[in-house]
XYZ file of C-alpha atoms in Angstrom:
683
model
C 145.288 98.277 80.514
C 142.629 99.938 78.360
C 138.877 99.675 78.576
C 138.541 97.626 75.391
C 140.940 95.049 76.695
C 139.100 94.900 79.991
C 135.797 94.237 78.304
C 137.323 91.503 76.181
C 138.336 89.594 79.278
C 134.791 89.490 80.618
C 131.863 89.367 78.169
C 129.902 92.503 78.889
C 126.514 93.984 78.256
C 125.674 97.640 78.154
C 122.795 97.759 80.595
C 124.770 98.195 83.823
C 125.267 101.838 84.649
C 128.918 102.511 85.468
C 130.983 105.666 85.737
C 132.229 107.084 82.464
C 135.736 105.899 81.711
C 135.577 102.995 84.112
C 138.214 100.330 83.612
C 135.815 97.616 84.704
C 133.524 95.555 82.491
C 129.879 96.520 82.504
C 128.796 93.018 83.462
C 130.608 89.822 84.387
C 128.904 86.774 82.915
C 129.877 84.440 85.765
C 128.472 86.882 88.329
C 125.232 86.987 86.383
C 125.184 83.206 86.646
C 125.552 83.406 90.416
C 122.770 85.979 90.511
C 120.647 83.514 88.572
C 121.318 80.757 91.097
C 120.511 83.140 93.946
C 117.143 84.246 92.590
C 116.240 80.657 91.668
C 116.817 79.572 95.280
C 114.652 82.408 96.608
C 111.790 81.663 94.217
C 111.980 77.932 94.979
C 111.810 78.686 98.693
C 108.768 80.898 98.277
C 107.093 78.242 96.126
C 107.747 75.727 98.929
C 109.683 73.332 96.746
C 111.119 70.377 98.634
C 114.815 70.718 99.394
C 114.790 74.531 99.547
C 113.886 74.978 103.223
C 116.560 77.685 103.538
C 116.286 79.056 100.012
C 116.175 82.516 101.561
C 119.978 82.244 101.723
C 119.863 83.258 98.074
C 119.313 86.790 99.376
C 122.617 86.557 101.234
C 124.355 85.519 98.017
C 122.857 88.669 96.453
C 124.201 90.700 99.361
C 127.750 89.422 98.899
C 127.652 90.072 95.147
C 126.370 93.610 95.728
C 129.021 94.399 98.329
C 131.715 92.996 96.036
C 130.652 94.903 92.920
C 130.019 98.226 94.670
C 133.338 98.213 96.522
C 135.310 97.150 93.445
C 133.737 99.872 91.319
C 134.313 102.583 93.913
C 137.942 101.551 94.314
C 138.364 101.549 90.536
C 136.988 105.087 90.419
C 139.291 106.142 93.243
C 142.274 104.627 91.516
C 141.558 106.424 88.241
C 140.466 109.820 89.557
C 141.887 110.008 93.059
C 138.436 110.520 94.545
C 134.988 108.953 94.956
C 132.120 111.029 93.614
C 129.506 110.298 96.286
C 126.662 112.367 94.759
C 127.299 110.693 91.426
C 127.268 107.257 93.041
C 124.007 107.954 94.844
C 122.403 109.218 91.647
C 123.474 106.122 89.706
C 122.044 103.832 92.375
C 118.784 105.769 92.428
C 118.379 105.760 88.638
C 119.320 102.087 88.505
C 116.967 100.739 91.190
C 114.052 103.097 91.752
C 112.169 102.972 88.399
C 111.343 99.262 88.664
C 110.286 99.595 92.311
C 108.137 102.623 91.548
C 106.341 100.814 88.714
C 105.803 97.757 90.920
C 104.271 99.788 93.750
C 102.034 101.812 91.424
C 100.759 98.736 89.553
C 100.337 96.769 92.764
C 97.352 98.858 93.832
C 94.994 98.176 90.898
C 96.114 94.542 90.550
C 95.638 93.908 94.268
C 92.227 95.589 94.162
C 91.139 93.044 91.539
C 92.820 89.832 92.707
C 93.391 90.336 96.436
C 91.255 93.189 97.781
C 91.754 91.989 101.364
C 95.466 92.854 101.003
C 94.849 96.503 100.067
C 94.945 97.997 103.594
C 98.309 96.395 104.324
C 99.601 97.464 100.899
C 98.580 101.053 101.620
C 100.428 100.980 104.941
C 103.552 99.326 103.494
C 103.935 101.400 100.312
C 105.322 104.659 101.804
C 108.174 102.828 103.516
C 108.897 100.826 100.358
C 109.299 103.987 98.285
C 111.896 105.453 100.654
C 113.707 102.152 101.279
C 112.601 101.749 104.870
C 110.615 98.532 104.418
C 112.651 96.551 106.921
C 112.351 99.311 109.531
C 108.607 99.579 108.974
C 108.100 95.812 109.156
C 109.908 95.687 112.478
C 108.021 98.719 113.780
C 104.655 97.217 112.803
C 105.617 93.775 114.162
C 105.569 91.940 110.841
C 107.443 88.684 110.407
C 109.259 87.542 107.289
C 108.683 83.896 108.171
C 105.120 83.985 109.558
C 101.767 85.139 108.268
C 98.120 84.667 109.024
C 95.785 85.667 106.255
C 97.046 86.788 102.876
C 100.712 87.733 102.659
C 101.618 91.438 102.397
C 102.283 92.339 98.765
C 105.510 94.261 99.476
C 107.027 92.169 102.252
C 110.000 91.087 100.131
C 111.260 94.660 99.723
C 112.956 94.473 103.137
C 116.152 93.274 101.433
C 116.257 96.275 99.091
C 116.103 98.510 102.148
C 119.065 96.742 103.743
C 121.061 97.205 100.534
C 120.138 100.869 100.232
C 121.282 101.538 103.783
C 124.583 99.928 102.861
C 124.796 102.061 99.690
C 124.225 105.164 101.762
C 126.755 104.470 104.518
C 129.558 102.292 103.158
C 130.808 104.552 100.316
C 130.948 107.530 102.688
C 132.941 105.446 105.164
C 135.242 104.318 102.356
C 136.036 107.945 101.533
C 137.148 108.543 105.111
C 139.157 105.319 105.328
C 140.923 105.847 102.000
C 141.977 109.342 103.002
C 143.274 108.086 106.307
C 145.059 104.790 105.724
C 144.233 103.324 102.322
C 143.081 99.957 101.027
C 144.297 97.854 103.930
C 142.140 99.744 106.402
C 139.085 99.464 104.125
C 139.426 95.673 104.061
C 140.074 95.467 107.805
C 137.055 97.604 108.691
C 134.839 95.548 106.376
C 135.956 92.331 108.089
C 135.507 93.788 111.581
C 132.051 95.160 110.780
C 130.975 91.817 109.308
C 132.126 90.112 112.502
C 130.330 92.729 114.620
C 127.104 92.261 112.665
C 127.350 88.504 113.191
C 128.067 88.904 116.900
C 125.120 91.251 117.359
C 122.799 88.831 115.574
C 123.970 86.015 117.858
C 123.669 88.173 120.978
C 120.124 89.234 120.237
C 119.085 85.740 119.173
C 120.290 84.187 122.406
C 118.742 86.985 124.477
C 115.166 86.015 123.656
C 113.135 83.573 121.571
C 111.391 86.324 119.617
C 114.572 87.904 118.273
C 115.097 85.725 115.184
C 112.815 87.834 113.011
C 114.366 91.087 114.237
C 117.914 89.916 113.578
C 116.928 88.753 110.109
C 115.282 92.018 109.043
C 117.426 94.631 110.811
C 120.182 96.224 108.754
C 122.886 96.176 111.423
C 122.383 92.473 112.219
C 122.109 91.287 108.606
C 124.922 93.267 107.005
C 127.588 90.550 107.160
C 127.058 89.499 103.547
C 127.407 93.006 102.152
C 130.529 93.595 104.243
C 132.100 90.243 103.353
C 131.562 91.186 99.715
C 133.206 94.539 100.402
C 136.317 92.874 101.797
C 136.433 90.642 98.726
C 136.077 93.730 96.521
C 139.261 95.154 98.036
C 141.107 91.917 97.288
C 139.768 91.860 93.727
C 140.941 95.449 93.199
C 144.417 94.675 94.459
C 144.703 91.544 92.327
C 143.105 93.088 89.245
C 140.624 90.262 88.869
C 137.942 92.315 87.147
C 140.295 93.890 84.617
C 141.974 90.698 83.508
C 145.299 91.223 85.306
C 145.602 87.468 85.932
C 144.618 86.423 82.405
C 147.257 84.172 80.887
C 149.436 84.191 84.025
C 147.843 81.398 86.038
C 148.723 77.760 85.482
C 146.311 74.929 84.842
C 146.640 73.746 88.434
C 145.691 77.149 89.812
C 142.630 77.294 87.584
C 141.631 73.772 88.610
C 142.040 74.582 92.307
C 140.013 77.779 91.893
C 137.221 75.907 90.110
C 137.208 73.181 92.769
C 137.021 75.783 95.554
C 134.092 77.469 93.844
C 132.307 74.185 93.275
C 132.764 73.147 96.916
C 131.585 76.569 98.120
C 128.384 76.313 96.088
C 127.924 72.745 97.284
C 128.241 73.987 100.864
C 125.656 76.667 100.224
C 123.382 74.096 98.623
C 123.723 71.842 101.647
C 122.728 74.680 103.945
C 119.738 75.501 101.735
C 118.642 71.864 101.809
C 119.356 70.894 105.428
C 118.645 74.065 107.415
C 115.503 76.142 107.845
C 114.393 79.454 109.315
C 114.392 78.161 112.912
C 117.824 76.494 112.789
C 119.715 78.131 115.672
C 123.053 77.797 113.893
C 121.881 80.272 111.264
C 121.703 83.057 113.823
C 124.866 81.972 115.637
C 127.216 82.454 112.696
C 125.398 80.593 109.938
C 124.640 83.693 107.889
C 128.313 84.643 108.042
C 129.274 81.125 106.966
C 126.888 81.386 104.010
C 128.412 84.765 103.124
C 131.951 83.390 103.248
C 130.985 80.466 101.026
C 129.389 82.944 98.623
C 132.600 84.998 98.656
C 134.654 81.934 97.718
C 132.244 81.172 94.879
C 132.511 84.751 93.608
C 136.301 84.763 93.825
C 136.533 81.512 91.856
C 134.192 82.921 89.223
C 136.072 86.176 88.567
C 139.707 85.475 89.451
C 140.478 83.054 86.618
C 139.133 82.381 83.155
C 138.265 78.776 82.442
C 135.589 76.164 82.154
C 134.176 76.976 85.597
C 133.564 80.646 84.883
C 132.167 79.770 81.451
C 129.786 77.258 83.056
C 128.525 79.865 85.497
C 128.138 82.284 82.602
C 126.080 79.916 80.453
C 123.080 81.392 78.642
C 120.255 80.127 80.932
C 121.959 81.336 84.109
C 122.882 84.646 82.473
C 119.265 85.145 81.430
C 118.154 84.603 85.016
C 120.971 86.752 86.357
C 120.434 89.765 84.132
C 116.743 89.714 85.037
C 117.229 88.703 88.655
C 116.261 92.131 89.987
C 112.935 92.150 88.166
C 112.321 88.478 88.967
C 112.837 89.202 92.637
C 110.551 92.236 92.523
C 107.646 90.463 90.829
C 107.654 86.826 91.973
C 106.416 87.555 95.499
C 103.425 89.793 94.691
C 102.401 87.435 91.880
C 102.386 84.630 94.457
C 100.187 86.758 96.708
C 97.743 87.399 93.874
C 97.665 83.804 92.616
C 97.585 81.674 95.783
C 97.403 84.035 98.780
C 101.161 84.251 99.050
C 104.328 82.292 99.758
C 103.575 82.342 103.496
C 100.325 80.468 102.902
C 99.476 76.974 101.678
C 101.574 75.249 99.060
C 100.566 76.436 95.579
C 100.595 72.961 94.044
C 102.127 72.143 90.680
C 99.619 74.140 88.656
C 99.852 77.178 90.932
C 103.655 77.064 90.922
C 103.755 76.892 87.128
C 101.377 79.830 86.874
C 103.523 81.886 89.263
C 106.741 80.998 87.420
C 105.223 81.786 84.022
C 103.743 85.105 85.079
C 106.960 86.044 86.887
C 109.051 85.331 83.792
C 106.711 87.454 81.656
C 106.577 90.335 84.140
C 110.353 90.222 84.672
C 111.065 90.322 80.942
C 108.763 93.299 80.482
C 110.226 95.060 83.514
C 113.791 94.359 82.387
C 113.410 95.455 78.764
C 111.010 98.374 79.061
C 111.665 99.667 82.562
C 115.188 98.793 83.672
C 116.920 99.220 80.276
C 114.758 102.019 78.893
C 114.905 103.961 82.142
C 118.699 103.797 82.058
C 118.823 104.905 78.423
C 116.413 107.744 79.133
C 118.320 108.846 82.199
C 121.627 108.615 80.354
C 120.325 111.141 77.867
C 119.139 113.845 80.222
C 120.697 113.353 83.645
C 123.816 115.253 82.567
C 121.590 118.269 82.014
C 119.579 117.814 85.209
C 122.094 116.739 87.814
C 124.483 119.715 87.470
C 121.532 121.937 88.256
C 120.632 119.826 91.284
C 124.184 119.374 92.489
C 125.171 117.564 95.639
C 123.098 119.891 97.824
C 119.992 119.123 95.790
C 120.581 115.408 96.141
C 120.986 115.587 99.889
C 117.953 117.881 100.199
C 115.876 115.393 98.221
C 117.063 112.539 100.387
C 116.239 114.454 103.549
C 112.772 115.252 102.179
C 112.189 111.570 101.410
C 113.199 110.520 104.895
C 111.019 113.254 106.392
C 108.064 112.133 104.300
C 108.592 108.582 105.495
C 108.695 109.763 109.088
C 105.276 111.327 108.592
C 103.647 108.773 106.304
C 104.737 105.513 107.891
C 103.273 106.116 111.382
C 100.123 107.559 109.822
C 99.688 104.466 107.677
C 99.784 102.297 110.773
C 96.306 103.509 111.686
C 94.740 102.120 108.514
C 92.355 99.204 109.138
C 93.598 95.889 107.817
C 91.119 92.995 107.638
C 93.925 90.569 106.963
C 95.754 91.319 110.203
C 96.116 88.497 112.636
C 93.804 89.541 115.432
C 90.955 90.113 113.001
C 91.552 86.792 111.340
C 91.361 85.004 114.685
C 88.120 86.755 115.489
C 86.700 85.842 112.108
C 87.521 82.195 112.715
C 85.526 82.133 115.930
C 81.752 81.540 115.823
C 79.872 84.741 116.580
C 77.879 83.110 119.361
C 81.046 82.391 121.312
C 82.775 85.757 121.059
C 83.287 87.980 124.055
C 80.467 90.547 124.237
C 81.321 94.207 123.887
C 81.995 95.864 127.246
C 79.277 97.970 128.856
C 79.910 101.683 129.178
C 80.615 101.356 132.886
C 83.128 98.607 132.249
C 84.748 100.478 129.401
C 85.654 103.327 131.709
C 88.014 101.085 133.639
C 91.359 100.689 131.909
C 92.632 97.124 131.556
C 95.365 95.965 133.859
C 98.758 96.456 132.315
C 101.051 93.511 131.669
C 103.743 93.425 134.284
C 106.627 92.009 132.305
C 106.717 93.157 128.672
C 107.534 92.097 126.075
C 106.396 88.588 127.042
C 102.691 87.779 127.119
C 101.389 87.676 130.689
C 98.011 86.053 130.437
C 97.055 84.679 133.819
C 97.843 85.041 137.471
C 96.379 83.860 140.742
C 94.909 87.294 141.434
C 93.492 88.174 138.034
C 91.994 84.786 137.158
C 90.231 83.061 140.044
C 89.985 79.279 139.930
C 86.485 78.069 139.159
C 85.012 74.701 139.955
C 84.701 72.429 136.944
C 86.433 69.756 134.933
C 89.021 72.223 133.623
C 90.034 73.878 136.880
C 93.390 72.067 137.000
C 94.131 72.415 133.264
C 96.340 75.088 131.708
C 96.444 75.358 127.921
C 99.392 77.086 126.260
C 98.811 77.746 122.584
C 98.743 80.020 119.583
C 95.924 81.494 117.506
C 94.201 78.114 117.080
C 93.603 77.908 120.833
C 92.911 81.626 120.965
C 90.112 81.205 118.447
C 88.634 78.254 120.377
C 89.010 79.775 123.840
C 85.317 80.453 124.524
C 84.215 77.022 123.410
C 86.860 75.412 125.613
C 85.763 77.629 128.504
C 82.253 76.197 128.285
C 83.253 72.624 127.600
C 85.941 72.540 130.334
C 84.764 74.966 133.044
C 87.634 76.542 134.948
C 90.246 75.928 132.244
C 93.048 78.454 131.847
C 93.851 79.293 128.207
C 97.103 81.155 127.638
C 97.187 81.859 123.895
C 98.679 84.499 121.664
C 98.713 85.122 117.945
C 102.008 84.159 116.343
C 103.408 82.298 119.347
C 106.361 80.002 118.627
C 107.443 76.886 120.496
C 110.670 78.662 121.387
C 108.604 80.797 123.770
C 107.186 77.816 125.656
C 109.944 77.298 128.271
C 109.926 80.950 129.302
C 106.132 81.039 129.302
C 105.923 77.942 131.502
C 108.268 79.573 133.994
C 106.161 82.733 134.125
C 102.938 80.815 134.651
C 104.554 78.776 137.407
C 105.796 81.962 139.059
C 102.234 83.335 139.069
C 100.842 80.060 140.419
C 98.835 79.639 137.204
C 100.194 76.297 136.003
C 97.643 73.514 136.401
C 98.371 69.911 137.266
C 97.590 69.132 133.626
C 99.264 71.263 130.972
C 98.232 71.235 127.326
C 100.733 72.423 124.694
C 99.566 73.241 121.188
C 102.378 75.094 119.436
C 104.339 74.621 116.231
C 101.713 76.112 113.946
C 103.790 79.212 113.208
C 107.216 77.817 112.431
C 109.718 75.062 112.969
C 110.002 73.389 116.367
C 113.589 73.194 117.554
C 114.024 69.924 119.426
C 115.906 71.472 122.314
C 113.014 73.884 122.942
C 110.563 70.987 123.109
C 112.795 69.003 125.457
C 113.317 72.037 127.654
C 109.559 72.607 127.950
C 108.851 68.956 128.779
C 111.626 68.836 131.389
C 110.090 71.876 133.077
C 106.765 70.020 133.188
C 108.045 66.728 134.587
C 106.452 67.576 137.942
C 102.989 67.916 136.354
C 100.521 65.078 136.628
C 99.970 65.012 132.871
C 101.170 66.889 129.804
C 99.048 66.779 126.663
C 100.913 67.506 123.425
C 98.682 68.314 120.473
C 100.368 68.073 117.117
C 99.658 70.371 114.199
C 97.270 70.314 111.282
C 97.990 72.974 108.665
C 99.407 73.134 105.153
C 102.803 74.564 105.995
C 106.292 73.485 105.049
C 107.341 72.724 108.615
C 104.341 70.701 109.831
C 105.520 67.198 108.975
C 108.911 67.749 110.576
C 107.327 69.338 113.658
C 104.915 66.460 114.145
C 107.686 63.905 113.741
C 109.737 65.657 116.442
C 106.721 65.829 118.768
C 105.967 62.127 118.331
C 109.579 61.062 118.858
C 110.519 63.280 121.792
C 107.245 63.006 123.711
C 107.650 59.241 124.007
C 110.667 59.798 126.242
C 108.576 61.451 128.980
C 106.251 59.170 130.979
C 103.740 61.894 131.864
C 103.169 62.958 128.244
C 100.181 62.017 126.109
C 100.056 62.957 122.443
C 96.896 63.906 120.588
C 97.083 63.044 116.886
C 95.290 66.163 115.699
C 96.995 66.043 112.308
C 95.335 62.770 111.388
C 91.935 63.815 112.677
C 92.148 67.101 110.794
C 93.241 65.396 107.597
C 90.277 63.007 107.786
C 87.784 65.743 108.721
C 88.322 68.895 106.632
C 84.860 70.080 107.721
C 86.361 71.017 111.109
C 88.100 74.094 109.727
C 87.275 77.522 108.412
C 88.494 78.611 104.995
C 92.163 78.839 105.964
C 92.249 75.122 106.822
C 93.837 75.873 110.202
C 91.425 77.602 112.566
C 88.351 75.783 113.820
C 84.633 76.072 113.297
C 82.133 74.807 115.892
C 82.481 71.177 114.839
C 86.257 71.416 115.020
C 86.131 73.066 118.442
C 83.877 70.287 119.705
C 86.297 67.675 118.394
C 89.239 69.462 119.956
C 87.458 69.778 123.308
C 86.637 66.066 123.257
C 90.233 65.200 122.430
C 91.552 67.339 125.286
C 89.075 65.928 127.794
C 89.933 62.347 126.904
C 93.682 62.997 126.902
C 93.485 64.859 130.226
C 91.200 62.226 131.769
C 88.448 64.673 132.741
C 84.719 64.772 131.947
C 83.553 67.038 129.157
C 80.599 69.365 129.635
C 78.818 69.571 126.306
C 75.613 71.574 125.993
C 73.227 70.190 123.447
C 74.457 72.518 120.682
C 78.007 71.369 121.295
C 76.985 67.762 121.359
C 75.206 68.094 118.032
C 78.180 69.898 116.466
C 80.559 67.244 117.660
C 78.322 64.196 117.386
C 80.243 61.117 116.387
C 83.592 62.869 116.690
C 85.941 61.291 119.182
C 89.652 61.341 119.146
C 91.673 58.781 121.045
C 94.710 60.274 122.718
C 97.670 58.034 122.045
C 100.932 57.572 123.844
C 103.566 59.586 122.090
C 105.405 56.565 120.765
C 103.363 56.808 117.567
C 104.943 58.407 114.557
C 102.750 60.428 112.277
C 102.307 61.929 108.913
C 100.893 65.398 108.585
C 100.371 68.303 106.347
C 102.315 71.619 106.816
C 101.248 74.429 109.135
C 99.901 77.905 109.623
C 101.960 80.961 110.146
C 100.583 84.038 111.784
C 101.850 87.476 112.504
C 101.367 90.754 114.231
C 100.949 91.495 117.888
C 99.262 88.874 120.081
C 95.595 89.760 120.358
C 94.248 91.346 123.529
C 91.417 89.153 124.779
C 89.795 88.980 128.196
C 87.051 86.440 128.862
C 84.688 87.214 131.749
C 85.259 85.120 134.863
C 81.804 83.569 134.554
C 83.021 81.747 131.462
C 86.516 80.607 132.388
C 90.003 81.552 133.413
C 90.967 82.909 130.032
C 92.992 86.015 129.388
C 95.545 86.989 126.806
C 97.441 90.270 127.012
C 99.205 92.038 124.252
C 102.915 91.457 123.961
C 105.643 92.021 121.447
C-alpha cells in the first residue's frame, strides 16, 4: 500500500504536518467536517444561541478527534520504522500549534488596550500561563470559572482546552512507547480505555464530593481527559483495521456502509440532543455524561473514516471542510473578539447585530490566521527546521521545555499580584453606593488580624459569637445570597436592623443546602430565611428542593427570583416558581418582573443595584417577610413609589437571563452597629 494510493482514498491537503514517508493521508475530509461541526457548536454556545446550552461539548468532540489522529499517526510511524521519534513528535506539535497562539497573545494586548482596557490586568496575568500551555492550571489556581464571570470576560479564558491537549501530547506518546515495547497494540488500547474510565470516575467522585467541584473537574486535565483517551483507543482500532489507509475500500458491502452511516448519524443526533437538552449544571454531565459524549463522538468518527460512501462525502462537503480546516484559528479568535465586541460570551447576549459582527470578524481573523500564520509558519519551518533541530537535538528540546515550565513557575504566581479592576470583589464594591460602604479600619483596628474561617473551603459568614443579635425588624431574618446581596448589604442593614446577610461572590444554588446546615449549626439561621441565588448559573431542581426541605421548620422562607441577562435565568425562574408552590411556608418575590419594568434600579451591568434598586429590594423583602421597614428619608426618596407585592409561589414568570460572577468570595465585615453582616473568604 503506497502513499499515493493512500492519499487517493482520502482527499488530502498539504497543510497538516506529518512525518516524512507517512502512509497516512495529510487530511481526512470527513474529519474536517466533524471539526467544523465541533467549532460551530462552541461558537454558537458562546454567542448564546438558543438550543446550544451545552455547545461546549464541541470541545469534547475536538478532544476525541485529536486523540484519534495522534494515536493513529504514532502507530503508523511505529509500524513503518519500528520506533516513535518523541523529540520529532514534540517539535511537530510545537511548530504546528504555537505560532497562531503566539500571534494571538501578542496582538491581544494592543487590541484589548483600545477596545477593552479594563481587561488588560487580567490579560497580563493570564498570558504567561497561556504561552506555556498551563492556562487550565492557572485558571484553577487563580479561582477562575469557565462558566461564570462578573465584569468583562478574560481574553484568554478559552485557552484552557489547548493546555489539556498539550498535556496529553506530552504524556500519552511517551506512555505509548513504553506500552508498545512491553506488550504491543492490545495493551495500548486497554490502557487508553482504563484511563478514560478512571478520568470519568475521578470527575464523578470530585463532583459528588462538593458543590463547587464542577468547574474544577471541567478544567483539570486528569478529570477531563476521557475524550482524548477514547480517541486514542479508537486510533488503535483504526490502525489495526487500516481505516486511514484505505484497507477496507472496495471490500465492504452496501449493507455495511449503510449501517456505518446510520450509526454515525445516530451518534451525531445523540450529541446534538445533549447539546440541546443539557447545560453546564446538569449533574449527569459530571457523572458520566462527558464520557458518553466522547463515545458518541468516537462512533461518529469511526463511521466517517471506516467506509467510503455518501455519509463520509456529506461530512466532507465544502462548507464543513472550510470550517474544519480553519477550526483551530476560529477557536482561537472567536472568544477574544466576543470580549472586545460585547464584553464577552460570559456576559449579556450580544443580540443579532452583535452576533453577526462577532461571526464576521471571526471569519476574517481566522482566514488571515490560517493562510498567513498556520500555513506560512509550517512552510517556513519545513524549510529550516531540518537545519536547526539536529543542532538542538533531543536534549535541547527537553532543556527548552524545562526552561518554559520554570519560567511559568516564576511568572504565573508573580502575575497574580497584578491589580485587576474587572475582578469580582472590585466589581461588587463599584456597584455599591459610596455612602454605604464599610469605612476603612482605624490603625488600632487594623492591628488586629481578622478571625479565621473555621471550616474552609466553605464560606463561614456568621455565628452566634461573632455576630450578636440586635434589636430591630431584621433580627430574625437571615439572607443567603450572592454578589447582588453582597452589594446591597449595608443598605439592608439600615433598612432591616439586625438582619444577617450571608453573601459571597460567585455563590451557586448548589451550595445552599450545605450553607443552611452550617448556619443552623452556628445558631445563625433566623425564623425567616431569604434565598436569592441562581444569578451565577443554572439551578438544579434537586438542590432547590433540598434547601426548601431543610427550611420547612422556619416560619417563612422568601425566595427571590433573578433579574439578569443570562442564558439560564428564564429556566431558573420557572423552576423557582414551580417548586416553591409546593411548600406552604414559601413566599416568592417576583424580582424579575420588577427589574424588567424598572431598569433604573441597576448599575451598568444590569444586575447589581443602585440606591433606588436597593430601596426597592428592601421594601420587597420587608413585605414578603411581614416586618416593618426602617427607611431614613434618603432611602424613602430613593425608593418613593416603588413597592413590590410578594406573591405566593404558584405564579409562573418570564424573565431575562442572569449574571455570572467569579473569583474568590469577597471578604467583608460590617461593624456591629450597622447589622449582623459578615462574609469571609472561601474557595
